[in-house]
Amino acid sequence: GDTNLVEDAIDRLPSHEDNNSAVEAFQDLKTYLGLPIALGGSQSRIDKFLVKKDDFEHTFEWDIQTVGIGTDHRMISLRLTTERAPTIGHGRWVWPAHLIRNKDITEYLNDEGLKLEAELDALEEDKARGQWNPSRNAQTLWASWKSRAGKKVRDKSRIVIPKLTEEIAEIKNKMDIIVNDKELTEEEKTLSGAVLQEKLSKLEKQRHNGSRLSAQVRNRL
């Protein structure tokens, strides 16, 4: 949650204490609600998790990340499960959006599509002559083409990473290096981190807008 305060001065960058009355009231609230487990991100830990002790062992994938909407806070997220939760699979495979315009993929599909078209035409000629092969017909040819196309895209998706995702990962890595650099002063960390955070916010906004556009297209279809 966003409490706009921290309990320890070290949790702010630059370091300073918050109002004691507000901190004590917050600690009393945590005790009353049974929320002793807290996790904050790097630098100023205003955005944080508060989890009951009994629920803590059932949580995973804790994360605090920059979001693509206009806000001066970061979004916290976690997954909460129970011992009785059913097993959920990965769902259907979906063609990665960033490969739709990939040159290698489009050329491969075009070439394979032309071959398939020629094979289907040949089947029609065989059919006109009264010839039919149960193991080689339109359905089996289509199935084979789809299988080859899917394998090609899957193999490519393991290699090609969306440029935007790559840039975001690179900036996050730089931010981690700066935070853990013992040779930098707190002021240098603050200034460098602020510049990278601004770049990260812009990239996350681009990714968010792209996701919204994809959702609009899916819903329209």
PDB file of C-alpha atoms in Angstrom:
ATOM      1  CA  GLY A   1       0.000   0.000   0.000  1.00  0.00           C
ATOM      2  CA  ASP A   2       0.925   3.679  -0.229  1.00  0.00           C
ATOM      3  CA  THR A   3       1.327   5.054   3.301  1.00  0.00           C
ATOM      4  CA  ASN A   4       3.524   8.055   2.438  1.00  0.00           C
ATOM      5  CA  LEU A   5       5.782   7.237   5.380  1.00  0.00           C
ATOM      6  CA  VAL A   6       8.570   4.869   6.335  1.00  0.00           C
ATOM      7  CA  GLU A   7       9.336   3.320   9.709  1.00  0.00           C
ATOM      8  CA  ASP A   8      13.113   3.643   9.488  1.00  0.00           C
ATOM      9  CA  ALA A   9      15.146   6.593   8.267  1.00  0.00           C
ATOM     10  CA  ILE A  10      17.351   4.253   6.217  1.00  0.00           C
ATOM     11  CA  ASP A  11      14.320   3.394   4.081  1.00  0.00           C
ATOM     12  CA  ARG A  12      14.374   6.853   2.506  1.00  0.00           C
ATOM     13  CA  LEU A  13      16.846   8.176  -0.010  1.00  0.00           C
ATOM     14  CA  PRO A  14      18.194  10.598   1.106  1.00  0.00           C
ATOM     15  CA  SER A  15      17.835   9.210   4.638  1.00  0.00           C
ATOM     16  CA  HIS A  16      15.542  11.043   7.090  1.00  0.00           C
ATOM     17  CA  GLU A  17      12.956  10.153   9.708  1.00  0.00           C
ATOM     18  CA  ASP A  18       9.204  10.647   9.354  1.00  0.00           C
ATOM     19  CA  ASN A  19       6.805  12.029  11.950  1.00  0.00           C
ATOM     20  CA  ASN A  20       7.022   9.814  15.056  1.00  0.00           C
ATOM     21  CA  SER A  21       3.298  10.033  15.806  1.00  0.00           C
ATOM     22  CA  ALA A  22       2.413   8.882  12.291  1.00  0.00           C
ATOM     23  CA  VAL A  23       4.935   6.036  12.446  1.00  0.00           C
ATOM     24  CA  GLU A  24       3.651   4.833  15.832  1.00  0.00           C
ATOM     25  CA  ALA A  25       0.045   4.969  14.606  1.00  0.00           C
ATOM     26  CA  PHE A  26       1.010   2.934  11.563  1.00  0.00           C
ATOM     27  CA  GLN A  27       2.801   0.340  13.695  1.00  0.00           C
ATOM     28  CA  ASP A  28      -0.244   0.076  15.978  1.00  0.00           C
ATOM     29  CA  LEU A  29      -2.441  -0.489  12.914  1.00  0.00           C
ATOM     30  CA  LYS A  30      -0.138  -3.261  11.666  1.00  0.00           C
ATOM     31  CA  THR A  31      -0.255  -4.966  15.045  1.00  0.00           C
ATOM     32  CA  TYR A  32      -4.047  -4.679  15.236  1.00  0.00           C
ATOM     33  CA  LEU A  33      -4.500  -6.149  11.742  1.00  0.00           C
ATOM     34  CA  GLY A  34      -1.817  -8.788  12.236  1.00  0.00           C
ATOM     35  CA  LEU A  35       0.388  -7.560   9.397  1.00  0.00           C
ATOM     36  CA  PRO A  36       3.981  -7.929  10.614  1.00  0.00           C
ATOM     37  CA  ILE A  37       5.542  -8.947   7.294  1.00  0.00           C
ATOM     38  CA  ALA A  38       6.535  -6.028   5.089  1.00  0.00           C
ATOM     39  CA  LEU A  39       8.651  -5.688   1.972  1.00  0.00           C
ATOM     40  CA  GLY A  40       9.692  -2.498   0.250  1.00  0.00           C
ATOM     41  CA  GLY A  41      11.627  -1.832  -2.922  1.00  0.00           C
ATOM     42  CA  SER A  42      15.015  -0.202  -3.287  1.00  0.00           C
ATOM     43  CA  GLN A  43      15.652   3.404  -2.261  1.00  0.00           C
ATOM     44  CA  SER A  44      12.569   5.097  -0.760  1.00  0.00           C
ATOM     45  CA  ARG A  45      10.258   2.371   0.553  1.00  0.00           C
ATOM     46  CA  ILE A  46       6.921   4.169   0.574  1.00  0.00           C
ATOM     47  CA  ASP A  47       5.250   1.569  -1.642  1.00  0.00           C
ATOM     48  CA  LYS A  48       5.326  -1.685   0.296  1.00  0.00           C
ATOM     49  CA  PHE A  49       3.668  -5.036   0.987  1.00  0.00           C
ATOM     50  CA  LEU A  50       1.890  -5.821   4.243  1.00  0.00           C
ATOM     51  CA  VAL A  51       1.031  -9.498   4.627  1.00  0.00           C
ATOM     52  CA  LYS A  52      -0.359 -11.535   7.500  1.00  0.00           C
ATOM     53  CA  LYS A  53       2.123 -14.016   8.915  1.00  0.00           C
ATOM     54  CA  ASP A  54      -0.173 -16.983   8.246  1.00  0.00           C
ATOM     55  CA  ASP A  55      -0.521 -15.962   4.584  1.00  0.00           C
ATOM     56  CA  PHE A  56       3.147 -15.170   4.003  1.00  0.00           C
ATOM     57  CA  GLU A  57       4.197 -18.748   3.194  1.00  0.00           C
ATOM     58  CA  HIS A  58       1.488 -18.931   0.517  1.00  0.00           C
ATOM     59  CA  THR A  59       2.735 -15.865  -1.377  1.00  0.00           C
ATOM     60  CA  PHE A  60       5.256 -15.745  -4.201  1.00  0.00           C
ATOM     61  CA  GLU A  61       6.470 -13.580  -7.096  1.00  0.00           C
ATOM     62  CA  TRP A  62       6.649 -10.411  -5.009  1.00  0.00           C
ATOM     63  CA  ASP A  63       7.448  -7.441  -7.214  1.00  0.00           C
ATOM     64  CA  ILE A  64       7.498  -3.645  -7.150  1.00  0.00           C
ATOM     65  CA  GLN A  65       7.636  -2.188 -10.630  1.00  0.00           C
ATOM     66  CA  THR A  66       7.166   0.946 -12.678  1.00  0.00           C
ATOM     67  CA  VAL A  67       3.813   1.166 -14.463  1.00  0.00           C
ATOM     68  CA  GLY A  68       2.763   2.732 -17.743  1.00  0.00           C
ATOM     69  CA  ILE A  69       0.202   5.169 -16.342  1.00  0.00           C
ATOM     70  CA  GLY A  70       0.662   8.672 -14.977  1.00  0.00           C
ATOM     71  CA  THR A  71       1.642   8.222 -11.317  1.00  0.00           C
ATOM     72  CA  ASP A  72       4.572   9.027  -9.047  1.00  0.00           C
ATOM     73  CA  HIS A  73       4.342   5.632  -7.337  1.00  0.00           C
ATOM     74  CA  ARG A  74       5.328   2.116  -8.319  1.00  0.00           C
ATOM     75  CA  MET A  75       2.930  -0.807  -8.485  1.00  0.00           C
ATOM     76  CA  ILE A  76       3.258  -3.686  -6.058  1.00  0.00           C
ATOM     77  CA  SER A  77       2.102  -7.176  -7.009  1.00  0.00           C
ATOM     78  CA  LEU A  78       2.245 -10.696  -5.627  1.00  0.00           C
ATOM     79  CA  ARG A  79       0.585 -14.062  -6.092  1.00  0.00           C
ATOM     80  CA  LEU A  80      -1.384 -15.643  -3.271  1.00  0.00           C
ATOM     81  CA  THR A  81      -2.372 -19.287  -3.365  1.00  0.00           C
ATOM     82  CA  THR A  82      -3.714 -21.976  -1.058  1.00  0.00           C
ATOM     83  CA  GLU A  83      -2.822 -25.611  -0.535  1.00  0.00           C
ATOM     84  CA  ARG A  84      -6.194 -26.576  -1.996  1.00  0.00           C
ATOM     85  CA  ALA A  85      -5.751 -24.550  -5.183  1.00  0.00           C
ATOM     86  CA  PRO A  86      -6.154 -26.628  -8.373  1.00  0.00           C
ATOM     87  CA  THR A  87      -3.294 -27.007 -10.807  1.00  0.00           C
ATOM     88  CA  ILE A  88      -3.609 -24.504 -13.653  1.00  0.00           C
ATOM     89  CA  GLY A  89      -1.856 -25.135 -16.952  1.00  0.00           C
ATOM     90  CA  HIS A  90      -0.192 -22.626 -19.240  1.00  0.00           C
ATOM     91  CA  GLY A  91      -3.205 -22.370 -21.539  1.00  0.00           C
ATOM     92  CA  ARG A  92      -3.126 -22.177 -25.311  1.00  0.00           C
ATOM     93  CA  TRP A  93      -0.016 -21.089 -27.092  1.00  0.00           C
ATOM     94  CA  VAL A  94      -0.374 -17.640 -28.677  1.00  0.00           C
ATOM     95  CA  TRP A  95       1.680 -16.277 -31.544  1.00  0.00           C
ATOM     96  CA  PRO A  96       3.946 -13.535 -30.047  1.00  0.00           C
ATOM     97  CA  ALA A  97       2.791 -10.132 -31.284  1.00  0.00           C
ATOM     98  CA  HIS A  98       6.355  -8.875 -31.853  1.00  0.00           C
ATOM     99  CA  LEU A  99       6.928 -11.595 -34.488  1.00  0.00           C
ATOM    100  CA  ILE A 100       3.940 -10.713 -36.665  1.00  0.00           C
ATOM    101  CA  ARG A 101       6.085  -8.450 -38.865  1.00  0.00           C
ATOM    102  CA  ASN A 102       9.321 -10.427 -38.513  1.00  0.00           C
ATOM    103  CA  LYS A 103      10.976 -10.660 -41.945  1.00  0.00           C
ATOM    104  CA  ASP A 104      12.287 -14.220 -41.564  1.00  0.00           C
ATOM    105  CA  ILE A 105       8.897 -15.473 -40.400  1.00  0.00           C
ATOM    106  CA  THR A 106       6.896 -13.737 -43.137  1.00  0.00           C
ATOM    107  CA  GLU A 107       9.260 -14.978 -45.861  1.00  0.00           C
ATOM    108  CA  TYR A 108       9.116 -18.528 -44.498  1.00  0.00           C
ATOM    109  CA  LEU A 109       5.317 -18.512 -44.303  1.00  0.00           C
ATOM    110  CA  ASN A 110       5.042 -17.063 -47.794  1.00  0.00           C
ATOM    111  CA  ASP A 111       7.317 -19.741 -49.293  1.00  0.00           C
ATOM    112  CA  GLU A 112       5.657 -22.567 -47.381  1.00  0.00           C
ATOM    113  CA  GLY A 113       2.231 -21.185 -48.255  1.00  0.00           C
ATOM    114  CA  LEU A 114       3.039 -21.246 -51.964  1.00  0.00           C
ATOM    115  CA  LYS A 115       4.232 -24.852 -51.644  1.00  0.00           C
ATOM    116  CA  LEU A 116       1.024 -25.779 -49.836  1.00  0.00           C
ATOM    117  CA  GLU A 117      -1.057 -24.088 -52.510  1.00  0.00           C
ATOM    118  CA  ALA A 118       0.738 -26.083 -55.219  1.00  0.00           C
ATOM    119  CA  GLU A 119       0.196 -29.319 -53.281  1.00  0.00           C
ATOM    120  CA  LEU A 120      -3.522 -28.574 -52.890  1.00  0.00           C
ATOM    121  CA  ASP A 121      -3.817 -27.895 -56.627  1.00  0.00           C
ATOM    122  CA  ALA A 122      -2.101 -31.222 -57.319  1.00  0.00           C
ATOM    123  CA  LEU A 123      -4.628 -32.945 -55.060  1.00  0.00           C
ATOM    124  CA  GLU A 124      -7.481 -31.483 -57.093  1.00  0.00           C
ATOM    125  CA  GLU A 125      -5.912 -32.872 -60.267  1.00  0.00           C
ATOM    126  CA  ASP A 126      -5.549 -36.300 -58.644  1.00  0.00           C
ATOM    127  CA  LYS A 127      -9.156 -36.094 -57.483  1.00  0.00           C
ATOM    128  CA  ALA A 128     -10.287 -35.334 -61.043  1.00  0.00           C
ATOM    129  CA  ARG A 129      -8.519 -38.510 -62.178  1.00  0.00           C
ATOM    130  CA  GLY A 130     -10.255 -40.520 -59.486  1.00  0.00           C
ATOM    131  CA  GLN A 131      -7.176 -40.825 -57.301  1.00  0.00           C
ATOM    132  CA  TRP A 132      -7.358 -40.279 -53.532  1.00  0.00           C
ATOM    133  CA  ASN A 133      -4.845 -41.019 -50.775  1.00  0.00           C
ATOM    134  CA  PRO A 134      -6.258 -41.082 -47.203  1.00  0.00           C
ATOM    135  CA  SER A 135      -2.833 -40.245 -45.738  1.00  0.00           C
ATOM    136  CA  ARG A 136      -2.298 -37.308 -48.090  1.00  0.00           C
ATOM    137  CA  ASN A 137      -5.291 -35.013 -48.461  1.00  0.00           C
ATOM    138  CA  ALA A 138      -6.212 -31.390 -47.859  1.00  0.00           C
ATOM    139  CA  GLN A 139      -6.672 -31.908 -44.115  1.00  0.00           C
ATOM    140  CA  THR A 140      -3.323 -33.645 -43.581  1.00  0.00           C
ATOM    141  CA  LEU A 141      -1.489 -31.069 -45.701  1.00  0.00           C
ATOM    142  CA  TRP A 142      -3.038 -28.193 -43.733  1.00  0.00           C
ATOM    143  CA  ALA A 143      -2.190 -29.895 -40.428  1.00  0.00           C
ATOM    144  CA  SER A 144       1.407 -30.423 -41.525  1.00  0.00           C
ATOM    145  CA  TRP A 145       1.739 -26.793 -42.644  1.00  0.00           C
ATOM    146  CA  LYS A 146       0.339 -25.465 -39.354  1.00  0.00           C
ATOM    147  CA  SER A 147       2.698 -27.699 -37.387  1.00  0.00           C
ATOM    148  CA  ARG A 148       5.755 -26.498 -39.322  1.00  0.00           C
ATOM    149  CA  ALA A 149       4.685 -22.863 -39.073  1.00  0.00           C
ATOM    150  CA  GLY A 150       4.111 -23.134 -35.328  1.00  0.00           C
ATOM    151  CA  LYS A 151       7.507 -24.746 -34.772  1.00  0.00           C
ATOM    152  CA  LYS A 152       9.207 -22.033 -36.816  1.00  0.00           C
ATOM    153  CA  VAL A 153       7.577 -19.269 -34.770  1.00  0.00           C
ATOM    154  CA  ARG A 154       8.294 -20.988 -31.450  1.00  0.00           C
ATOM    155  CA  ASP A 155      11.960 -21.444 -32.349  1.00  0.00           C
ATOM    156  CA  LYS A 156      12.193 -17.805 -33.428  1.00  0.00           C
ATOM    157  CA  SER A 157      10.473 -16.531 -30.279  1.00  0.00           C
ATOM    158  CA  ARG A 158      13.252 -18.067 -28.169  1.00  0.00           C
ATOM    159  CA  ILE A 159      15.790 -15.918 -29.995  1.00  0.00           C
ATOM    160  CA  VAL A 160      14.067 -12.657 -30.835  1.00  0.00           C
ATOM    161  CA  ILE A 161      13.180 -10.504 -27.821  1.00  0.00           C
ATOM    162  CA  PRO A 162      10.952  -7.443 -28.256  1.00  0.00           C
ATOM    163  CA  LYS A 163      13.159  -4.361 -28.463  1.00  0.00           C
ATOM    164  CA  LEU A 164      11.073  -2.526 -25.873  1.00  0.00           C
ATOM    165  CA  THR A 165      11.341  -5.398 -23.392  1.00  0.00           C
ATOM    166  CA  GLU A 166      15.095  -5.528 -23.937  1.00  0.00           C
ATOM    167  CA  GLU A 167      15.463  -1.781 -23.290  1.00  0.00           C
ATOM    168  CA  ILE A 168      13.391  -2.005 -20.096  1.00  0.00           C
ATOM    169  CA  ALA A 169      15.478  -4.910 -18.795  1.00  0.00           C
ATOM    170  CA  GLU A 170      18.685  -3.011 -19.569  1.00  0.00           C
ATOM    171  CA  ILE A 171      17.557   0.072 -17.624  1.00  0.00           C
ATOM    172  CA  LYS A 172      16.462  -2.034 -14.636  1.00  0.00           C
ATOM    173  CA  ASN A 173      19.867  -3.695 -14.622  1.00  0.00           C
ATOM    174  CA  LYS A 174      21.600  -0.301 -14.651  1.00  0.00           C
ATOM    175  CA  MET A 175      19.431   0.858 -11.731  1.00  0.00           C
ATOM    176  CA  ASP A 176      20.397  -2.215  -9.697  1.00  0.00           C
ATOM    177  CA  ILE A 177      24.079  -1.584 -10.409  1.00  0.00           C
ATOM    178  CA  ILE A 178      23.800   2.045  -9.270  1.00  0.00           C
ATOM    179  CA  VAL A 179      21.950   1.190  -6.051  1.00  0.00           C
ATOM    180  CA  ASN A 180      24.576  -1.414  -5.105  1.00  0.00           C
ATOM    181  CA  ASP A 181      27.602   0.668  -6.127  1.00  0.00           C
ATOM    182  CA  LYS A 182      29.425   1.442  -2.860  1.00  0.00           C
ATOM    183  CA  GLU A 183      31.709   3.982  -4.549  1.00  0.00           C
ATOM    184  CA  LEU A 184      28.800   6.331  -5.345  1.00  0.00           C
ATOM    185  CA  THR A 185      27.502   8.852  -2.831  1.00  0.00           C
ATOM    186  CA  GLU A 186      23.826   8.948  -1.880  1.00  0.00           C
ATOM    187  CA  GLU A 187      23.405  12.126  -3.925  1.00  0.00           C
ATOM    188  CA  GLU A 188      24.972  10.521  -7.005  1.00  0.00           C
ATOM    189  CA  LYS A 189      22.722   7.486  -6.601  1.00  0.00           C
ATOM    190  CA  THR A 190      19.674   9.728  -6.295  1.00  0.00           C
ATOM    191  CA  LEU A 191      20.471  11.775  -9.393  1.00  0.00           C
ATOM    192  CA  SER A 192      21.453   8.807 -11.565  1.00  0.00           C
ATOM    193  CA  GLY A 193      18.482   6.775 -10.356  1.00  0.00           C
ATOM    194  CA  ALA A 194      16.070   9.625 -11.081  1.00  0.00           C
ATOM    195  CA  VAL A 195      17.273   9.907 -14.687  1.00  0.00           C
ATOM    196  CA  LEU A 196      16.945   6.167 -15.273  1.00  0.00           C
ATOM    197  CA  GLN A 197      13.570   6.063 -13.517  1.00  0.00           C
ATOM    198  CA  GLU A 198      12.235   8.739 -15.863  1.00  0.00           C
ATOM    199  CA  LYS A 199      13.422   6.756 -18.904  1.00  0.00           C
ATOM    200  CA  LEU A 200      11.911   3.588 -17.453  1.00  0.00           C
ATOM    201  CA  SER A 201       8.566   5.314 -16.883  1.00  0.00           C
ATOM    202  CA  LYS A 202       8.442   6.444 -20.520  1.00  0.00           C
ATOM    203  CA  LEU A 203       9.214   2.940 -21.800  1.00  0.00           C
ATOM    204  CA  GLU A 204       6.641   1.352 -19.495  1.00  0.00           C
ATOM    205  CA  LYS A 205       4.074   3.846 -20.756  1.00  0.00           C
ATOM    206  CA  GLN A 206       4.851   2.813 -24.342  1.00  0.00           C
ATOM    207  CA  ARG A 207       4.438  -0.845 -23.401  1.00  0.00           C
ATOM    208  CA  HIS A 208       1.186  -0.105 -21.580  1.00  0.00           C
ATOM    209  CA  ASN A 209      -0.223   1.750 -24.589  1.00  0.00           C
ATOM    210  CA  GLY A 210       0.804  -1.141 -26.832  1.00  0.00           C
ATOM    211  CA  SER A 211      -0.994  -3.604 -24.564  1.00  0.00           C
ATOM    212  CA  ARG A 212      -4.130  -1.455 -24.618  1.00  0.00           C
ATOM    213  CA  LEU A 213      -4.036  -1.333 -28.413  1.00  0.00           C
ATOM    214  CA  SER A 214      -3.656  -5.116 -28.623  1.00  0.00           C
ATOM    215  CA  ALA A 215      -6.613  -5.559 -26.271  1.00  0.00           C
ATOM    216  CA  GLN A 216      -8.735  -3.216 -28.391  1.00  0.00           C
ATOM    217  CA  VAL A 217      -7.872  -5.205 -31.514  1.00  0.00           C
ATOM    218  CA  ARG A 218      -8.751  -8.531 -29.844  1.00  0.00           C
ATOM    219  CA  ASN A 219     -12.048  -7.209 -28.537  1.00  0.00           C
ATOM    220  CA  ARG A 220     -12.902  -5.685 -31.914  1.00  0.00           C
ATOM    221  CA  LEU A 221     -12.280  -9.010 -33.632  1.00  0.00           C
TER     222      LEU A 221
END
